[in-house]
Amino acid sequence: MLMRMSSLFLRTLRDDPVDAEVDSHKLLVRAGYIRRAAPGIYTWLPLGLRVLAKVKAVVREEMAAAGAQEIHFPALLPREPYEATNRWTEYGPNLFRLKDRRENDYLLAPTHEEMFTLVVKDLYSSYKDLPLTLFQIQTKYRDEARPRAGLLRGREFIMKDAYTFDLDAESHRASYQAQRDAYERIFTRLGLPYVIVTATSGAMGGSRSEEFLVPSPIGEDTFVRSPGGYAANVEAVTTPVPPDVDASDVPAAHVEDTPDTPTIATLVAVANERFPRPDRAWTAADTLKNVVVALTWPDGRREVVVIGVPGDREVDMKRLEASLAPAEVEQAGEADFAAHPELVKGYIGPGALGPNGAPRTLAEDGTITAGAVRYLLDPRIVPGTRWITGADQPGRHVFDLVAGRDFTADGTVEGADVRAGDSAPDGSGPLELARGIEMGHVFDLGTKYSQALGLTVLDQNGKARLVHMGSYGVGVSRAVAALAEAYHDDKGLTWPVAVAPAHVHLVATGRDEAVFEAAEAIAAGAELAGIEVLYDDRRKVSPGVKFADAELLGVPVVVVVGRGLADGVVEVRQRASGVTREVPVAEAVGVVAETVDSLR
Amino acid sequence: MLMRMSSLFLRTLRDDPVDAEVDSHKLLVRAGYIRRAAPGIYTWLPLGLRVLAKVKAVVREEMAAAGAQEIHFPALLPREPYEATNRWTEYGPNLFRLKDRRENDYLLAPTHEEMFTLVVKDLYSSYKDLPLTLFQIQTKYRDEARPRAGLLRGREFIMKDAYTFDLDAESHRASYQAQRDAYERIFTRLGLPYVIVTATSGAMGGSRSEEFLVPSPIGEDTFVRSPGGYAANVEAVTTPVPPDVDASDVPAAHVEDTPDTPTIATLVAVANERFPRPDRAWTAADTLKNVVVALTWPDGRREVVVIGVPGDREVDMKRLEASLAPAEVEQAGEADFAAHPELVKGYIGPGALGPNGAPRTLAEDGTITAGAVRYLLDPRIVPGTRWITGADQPGRHVFDLVAGRDFTADGTVEGADVRAGDSAPDGSGPLELARGIEMGHVFDLGTKYSQALGLTVLDQNGKARLVHMGSYGVGVSRAVAALAEAYHDDKGLTWPVAVAPAHVHLVATGRDEAVFEAAEAIAAGAELAGIEVLYDDRRKVSPGVKFADAELLGVPVVVVVGRGLADGVVEVRQRASGVTREVPVAEAVGVVAETVDSLR
């Protein structure tokens, strides 16, 4: 394979695209791998398409090795199957919906659980047909509220999605493991360092769920690890619930004027000065912070909810959103406060949220009072804990308010932030935090989809049984971005051999015809040896521009044919390490082959 | 490559699907290659996806050989580029349109001229960058009014579309020829017999346009050929216009009562009996038949038009539609007639359509009169021709009505049917007609798109010049159906080796363990020899079912390991020809390899 820069459809850019925030996005555009067509929607140019094809090939090979069979579903699908599982509604504004000329409803599929379930139902009927693993590599659509970072979060993107079908949970575990093992091989072959973490299931249903994250400071996912081996997406971290506290000696709650306490720190200082605890000083962790958020449910309904967390923690909107799925969560706005005059900004307390000791959204006759909002607490706020919080009046706080004794809530929610040093839920030690890019996700779907769509098979006793399913995704187009993120330096990309658009970037410099003749010979020899060559054969481009392009494009081995040719040598450089050798021109092809092999 | 029937995701069907009209559709569904997901939208099952992949590979190789570079555009695109070329509107109801969550307009691209034009504008600016040929293999969308015949006319389908960019028309001709040559190689390699015919350009703009048709009785396209080498899609056939006729001795037109003339034949009989011509008998070709049709324009406007053709011809709605593009054409309905009481069904004549000798849709002040309709004539109806036609009153006809003398029209239109024996427009002899499946289309786009979207390059003199473009399509998913249509018999499919899902279908019959052992050995040997094997290793399936499946699936070489094994032989059969040999088991792999090669 030989590509010539003189005719390659490529234009490298000096400047970063204005809409690019992360290095991979900047470099993939600047190096001419992709171009933006619309927000979150990209065109693949020749070099980008080659990288993508290599990623796909690795995924296909490992799926085949795992016994998965490839099929291919349409992207444009009728509404009905997604209606049966309620996802037509649950996906809310993330789903691209449209009508055909007969006014029938269609969607652009964000994921294909329904269709895989139905095709197996269509073809199979017996336990003898199972286990079965199917996959596709397919273009998917999600109308993201905030497409970002180029290919990392797009609205049209390519995924490998696989599905397993088993007679029972035990058989499912083996199928799940086979996919999980295949994922380890895929990411290892691609050169993507990964961490497997426990995850939430989101709108996918099911029980067991793990993510493959590539650690990266620009990742959208935060994950935690403990010394004892616990690893989870931060959205899946559960808070260890402390035991109830004996509050029999806590005095009755009392409301006090607290002027000049604009922050939690000033409030704590005032508390320690004017209402000292006998046992220890008040801290921020003794204040109860009530945060007002607005949920948007898939049917468009907006709900105002108050989240109570210890004052030393923030509400983590992504954790909260994961806990309250399928609602979308945002900070409450002015209109929400206007609709709830009982919520006094800065002084919200359980008092405004309902009568002490009773579920507060319910009136005595069992109806929900107008303007009442649900109140959800952090799991640490157990009965007997003692709090300082707002008194629902400007400039006043309530002290010694005891959970369970003086107030209750509608339930608990995992909405507080997770911090380095927090205890792992399994007791395996303190957590450390890091960020990562979600590259893969494996799910136990249980029988959610087979139940919704009626996928049963007859078992050994002739009895119909719901098929146990699993779902497994790899972000194929995202992998290209994750690789660019993992493999670049300040000069450009530094692709691993397995996914590079070519193995060697051959640069001929100067105006000497002998240089171009020698370069042609090396190009031909390398091509014959099965080496993929990108040959910069441009005649009127300066060496500086050619070298800069070679750095930017990031092909793993760079061969320079130039001045050294007079002495019979060419330069062979490893792009990533910078390690450079001069080699006799006659040995160039052999050295390149060795160098490429050494980098595999 | 070895696939085992015991685990292959496949279920063959005995019965034809109820919605299938053509053999390829029936067989592809029955043999488990595809499944319908929605009207005109199909799922690819494992064997179908393998055939599709082989077609794609041939297309890719020949595009590369023609110097075309592969890129890949999104399917989901913003409205703006299609607005600039007016195709957002022109495509009418054939375009799938949708809105994103911000209420911006998007479409599912039916073809990508706009995007290719814009990406070249984005990257290139000089004549030195040209010529350039780009292509993609991509999923496209068209909301067909009548999706039919399975993959032959779908709403989601896969195309290869290529585009050429040249500085001028002369350079374009070479680029066009290179694509045309590549198409000849593609269809030859795929084993698709083709005819290249002149075509219309439809909504694509441009001048030169040729189609690659695969002759087939179920094809949607009718084409013509002459002994002198003329070949055209019937929609592109132009009618040779006869010279004007001297009508000086034709008597004045006269209206007559013509009861009992329900057909043209009875009208002609009455004419010859009561109003004989002195020179010769009246024939059906002397009657002027006026057919009322309704056009729907892309903006939704409906227009009633009358088409006048000689009474011995029918109106060909597809030819008419091609002539009146971008309008869609259908027979006028009751509502149309109700809106135009001047059109007396069965007796419509030019009289109702306006004053004799004047453009009839125009009133004398130049305004179009209410209820007036356009009147378009077949090109044969030249000045001086003499007609019998309706008198716009029930039961009456007008005789000796002379074109030009007694009536005129709003223009001519190619709407009459083309018949075997008609003269070729280039004088190359009488035409013969046949039907074909459109597999490829090559277009000269001229500067239509570069003008609409501002694609210029600087020429040798530093002057900006519009780029000359061409557009080239291959129906990739349609090719699978066309192949199935061309290669099948009454028992099933008979794939050519180049696209078959496997090279050999190995069938082990009976319950003898030795048979399965021998078959396993042959499968392993064949796989080692690079032969793709589909191995029917099912244990509890009868030989009859296995043989029927082998016929249905259509793998080109069938090897049966069964009773003969006791005598040390297996059977090697060519699926298409039925030619069968018994060969010693030890030679089986070698004979299979030879047989596969002989069929390439």
mmCIF file of N, CA and C in Angstrom, chain A residues 22-78:
data_model
loop_
_atom_site.group_PDB
_atom_site.id
_atom_site.type_symbol
_atom_site.label_atom_id
_atom_site.label_comp_id
_atom_site.label_asym_id
_atom_site.label_seq_id
_atom_site.Cartn_x
_atom_site.Cartn_y
_atom_site.Cartn_z
ATOM 1 N N VAL A 22 -10.097 19.797 23.156
ATOM 2 C CA VAL A 22 -9.161 18.769 23.615
ATOM 3 C C VAL A 22 -8.161 18.456 22.490
ATOM 4 N N ASP A 23 -7.001 17.938 22.914
ATOM 5 C CA ASP A 23 -5.895 17.725 21.968
ATOM 6 C C ASP A 23 -6.274 16.792 20.817
ATOM 7 N N SER A 24 -6.972 15.700 21.138
ATOM 8 C CA SER A 24 -7.283 14.745 20.077
ATOM 9 C C SER A 24 -8.128 15.405 18.994
ATOM 10 N N HIS A 25 -9.086 16.201 19.401
ATOM 11 C CA HIS A 25 -9.947 16.891 18.451
ATOM 12 C C HIS A 25 -9.123 17.863 17.603
ATOM 13 N N LYS A 26 -8.299 18.670 18.274
ATOM 14 C CA LYS A 26 -7.464 19.630 17.549
ATOM 15 C C LYS A 26 -6.579 18.920 16.530
ATOM 16 N N LEU A 27 -5.919 17.856 16.985
ATOM 17 C CA LEU A 27 -4.930 17.209 16.118
ATOM 18 C C LEU A 27 -5.583 16.434 14.983
ATOM 19 N N LEU A 28 -6.706 15.776 15.254
ATOM 20 C CA LEU A 28 -7.360 15.009 14.182
ATOM 21 C C LEU A 28 -7.863 15.941 13.073
ATOM 22 N N VAL A 29 -8.283 17.133 13.466
ATOM 23 C CA VAL A 29 -8.705 18.099 12.447
ATOM 24 C C VAL A 29 -7.486 18.704 11.759
ATOM 25 N N ARG A 30 -6.507 19.157 12.553
ATOM 26 C CA ARG A 30 -5.335 19.800 11.957
ATOM 27 C C ARG A 30 -4.574 18.860 11.025
ATOM 28 N N ALA A 31 -4.513 17.577 11.401
ATOM 29 C CA ALA A 31 -3.764 16.618 10.587
ATOM 30 C C ALA A 31 -4.597 16.067 9.437
ATOM 31 N N GLY A 32 -5.829 16.573 9.276
ATOM 32 C CA GLY A 32 -6.623 16.182 8.116
ATOM 33 C C GLY A 32 -7.192 14.775 8.203
ATOM 34 N N TYR A 33 -7.503 14.307 9.402
ATOM 35 C CA TYR A 33 -8.132 12.986 9.558
ATOM 36 C C TYR A 33 -9.656 13.087 9.515
ATOM 37 N N ILE A 34 -10.188 14.152 10.052
ATOM 38 C CA ILE A 34 -11.644 14.335 10.092
ATOM 39 C C ILE A 34 -11.975 15.803 9.821
ATOM 40 N N ARG A 35 -13.226 16.047 9.472
ATOM 41 C CA ARG A 35 -13.743 17.407 9.338
ATOM 42 C C ARG A 35 -15.146 17.437 9.933
ATOM 43 N N ARG A 36 -15.481 18.541 10.554
ATOM 44 C CA ARG A 36 -16.808 18.706 11.141
ATOM 45 C C ARG A 36 -17.835 18.986 10.047
ATOM 46 N N ALA A 37 -18.970 18.253 10.088
ATOM 47 C CA ALA A 37 -20.050 18.497 9.128
ATOM 48 C C ALA A 37 -21.200 19.252 9.791
ATOM 49 N N ALA A 38 -21.373 19.022 11.078
ATOM 50 C CA ALA A 38 -22.417 19.675 11.874
ATOM 51 C C ALA A 38 -22.026 19.407 13.332
ATOM 52 N N PRO A 39 -22.686 20.049 14.305
ATOM 53 C CA PRO A 39 -22.275 19.804 15.696
ATOM 54 C C PRO A 39 -22.349 18.308 16.038
ATOM 55 N N GLY A 40 -21.218 17.745 16.446
ATOM 56 C CA GLY A 40 -21.196 16.336 16.833
ATOM 57 C C GLY A 40 -21.304 15.368 15.663
ATOM 58 N N ILE A 41 -21.107 15.853 14.437
ATOM 59 C CA ILE A 41 -21.247 15.015 13.242
ATOM 60 C C ILE A 41 -20.036 15.270 12.347
ATOM 61 N N TYR A 42 -19.280 14.221 12.042
ATOM 62 C CA TYR A 42 -17.985 14.370 11.388
ATOM 63 C C TYR A 42 -17.879 13.588 10.086
ATOM 64 N N THR A 43 -17.053 14.146 9.193
ATOM 65 C CA THR A 43 -16.679 13.482 7.948
ATOM 66 C C THR A 43 -15.302 12.855 8.143
ATOM 67 N N TRP A 44 -15.144 11.642 7.629
ATOM 68 C CA TRP A 44 -13.853 10.954 7.702
ATOM 69 C C TRP A 44 -13.096 11.197 6.410
ATOM 70 N N LEU A 45 -11.910 11.781 6.521
ATOM 71 C CA LEU A 45 -11.052 11.968 5.351
ATOM 72 C C LEU A 45 -10.167 10.718 5.199
ATOM 73 N N PRO A 46 -9.403 10.621 4.100
ATOM 74 C CA PRO A 46 -8.740 9.339 3.801
ATOM 75 C C PRO A 46 -7.907 8.764 4.953
ATOM 76 N N LEU A 47 -7.073 9.574 5.598
ATOM 77 C CA LEU A 47 -6.222 9.021 6.657
ATOM 78 C C LEU A 47 -7.051 8.603 7.869
ATOM 79 N N GLY A 48 -8.059 9.389 8.198
ATOM 80 C CA GLY A 48 -8.923 9.043 9.336
ATOM 81 C C GLY A 48 -9.672 7.751 9.079
ATOM 82 N N LEU A 49 -10.138 7.608 7.839
ATOM 83 C CA LEU A 49 -10.889 6.410 7.491
ATOM 84 C C LEU A 49 -10.013 5.167 7.586
ATOM 85 N N ARG A 50 -8.716 5.323 7.290
ATOM 86 C CA ARG A 50 -7.802 4.183 7.406
ATOM 87 C C ARG A 50 -7.630 3.769 8.869
ATOM 88 N N VAL A 51 -7.492 4.751 9.753
ATOM 89 C CA VAL A 51 -7.370 4.423 11.185
ATOM 90 C C VAL A 51 -8.655 3.730 11.648
ATOM 91 N N LEU A 52 -9.779 4.296 11.241
ATOM 92 C CA LEU A 52 -11.062 3.710 11.621
ATOM 93 C C LEU A 52 -11.182 2.266 11.129
ATOM 94 N N ALA A 53 -10.755 2.027 9.901
ATOM 95 C CA ALA A 53 -10.847 0.672 9.342
ATOM 96 C C ALA A 53 -9.988 -0.307 10.142
ATOM 97 N N LYS A 54 -8.836 0.155 10.616
ATOM 98 C CA LYS A 54 -7.979 -0.737 11.396
ATOM 99 C C LYS A 54 -8.595 -1.054 12.752
ATOM 100 N N VAL A 55 -9.222 -0.055 13.354
ATOM 101 C CA VAL A 55 -9.905 -0.311 14.628
ATOM 102 C C VAL A 55 -11.027 -1.330 14.407
ATOM 103 N N LYS A 56 -11.804 -1.118 13.343
ATOM 104 C CA LYS A 56 -12.899 -2.048 13.043
ATOM 105 C C LYS A 56 -12.381 -3.470 12.834
ATOM 106 N N ALA A 57 -11.256 -3.589 12.132
ATOM 107 C CA ALA A 57 -10.727 -4.920 11.835
ATOM 108 C C ALA A 57 -10.350 -5.650 13.124
ATOM 109 N N VAL A 58 -9.721 -4.933 14.059
ATOM 110 C CA VAL A 58 -9.355 -5.554 15.336
ATOM 111 C C VAL A 58 -10.620 -6.011 16.071
ATOM 112 N N VAL A 59 -11.621 -5.152 16.091
ATOM 113 C CA VAL A 59 -12.866 -5.489 16.791
ATOM 114 C C VAL A 59 -13.504 -6.725 16.139
ATOM 115 N N ARG A 60 -13.552 -6.747 14.811
ATOM 116 C CA ARG A 60 -14.146 -7.898 14.094
ATOM 117 C C ARG A 60 -13.409 -9.189 14.402
ATOM 118 N N GLU A 61 -12.084 -9.121 14.386
ATOM 119 C CA GLU A 61 -11.311 -10.347 14.629
ATOM 120 C C GLU A 61 -11.569 -10.881 16.026
ATOM 121 N N GLU A 62 -11.620 -9.989 16.991
ATOM 122 C CA GLU A 62 -11.803 -10.465 18.370
ATOM 123 C C GLU A 62 -13.246 -10.903 18.627
ATOM 124 N N MET A 63 -14.184 -10.291 17.929
ATOM 125 C CA MET A 63 -15.565 -10.776 18.046
ATOM 126 C C MET A 63 -15.667 -12.185 17.449
ATOM 127 N N ALA A 64 -15.034 -12.385 16.301
ATOM 128 C CA ALA A 64 -15.060 -13.718 15.680
ATOM 129 C C ALA A 64 -14.398 -14.727 16.621
ATOM 130 N N ALA A 65 -13.272 -14.327 17.231
ATOM 131 C CA ALA A 65 -12.574 -15.241 18.144
ATOM 132 C C ALA A 65 -13.443 -15.585 19.347
ATOM 133 N N ALA A 66 -14.327 -14.681 19.720
ATOM 134 C CA ALA A 66 -15.223 -14.922 20.861
ATOM 135 C C ALA A 66 -16.495 -15.655 20.416
ATOM 136 N N GLY A 67 -16.547 -16.049 19.146
ATOM 137 C CA GLY A 67 -17.704 -16.812 18.670
ATOM 138 C C GLY A 67 -18.919 -15.961 18.349
ATOM 139 N N ALA A 68 -18.721 -14.655 18.229
ATOM 140 C CA ALA A 68 -19.854 -13.782 17.903
ATOM 141 C C ALA A 68 -20.035 -13.734 16.387
ATOM 142 N N GLN A 69 -21.280 -13.729 15.949
ATOM 143 C CA GLN A 69 -21.586 -13.695 14.519
ATOM 144 C C GLN A 69 -22.060 -12.297 14.138
ATOM 145 N N GLU A 70 -21.568 -11.822 13.008
ATOM 146 C CA GLU A 70 -21.884 -10.448 12.607
ATOM 147 C C GLU A 70 -23.163 -10.392 11.776
ATOM 148 N N ILE A 71 -24.020 -9.460 12.142
ATOM 149 C CA ILE A 71 -25.195 -9.129 11.336
ATOM 150 C C ILE A 71 -25.227 -7.602 11.235
ATOM 151 N N HIS A 72 -26.240 -7.060 10.607
ATOM 152 C CA HIS A 72 -26.263 -5.603 10.463
ATOM 153 C C HIS A 72 -27.701 -5.110 10.404
ATOM 154 N N PHE A 73 -28.043 -4.257 11.354
ATOM 155 C CA PHE A 73 -29.395 -3.705 11.391
ATOM 156 C C PHE A 73 -29.444 -2.334 10.729
ATOM 157 N N PRO A 74 -30.639 -1.952 10.280
ATOM 158 C CA PRO A 74 -30.805 -0.592 9.781
ATOM 159 C C PRO A 74 -30.594 0.428 10.912
ATOM 160 N N ALA A 75 -30.268 1.649 10.532
ATOM 161 C CA ALA A 75 -30.222 2.746 11.508
ATOM 162 C C ALA A 75 -31.605 3.387 11.638
ATOM 163 N N LEU A 76 -32.341 3.363 10.549
ATOM 164 C CA LEU A 76 -33.690 3.945 10.522
ATOM 165 C C LEU A 76 -34.685 2.854 10.881
ATOM 166 N N LEU A 77 -35.394 3.045 11.989
ATOM 167 C CA LEU A 77 -36.246 1.971 12.492
ATOM 168 C C LEU A 77 -37.626 2.490 12.856
ATOM 169 N N PRO A 78 -38.616 1.602 12.756
ATOM 170 C CA PRO A 78 -39.964 2.015 13.144
ATOM 171 C C PRO A 78 -40.087 2.158 14.662
#
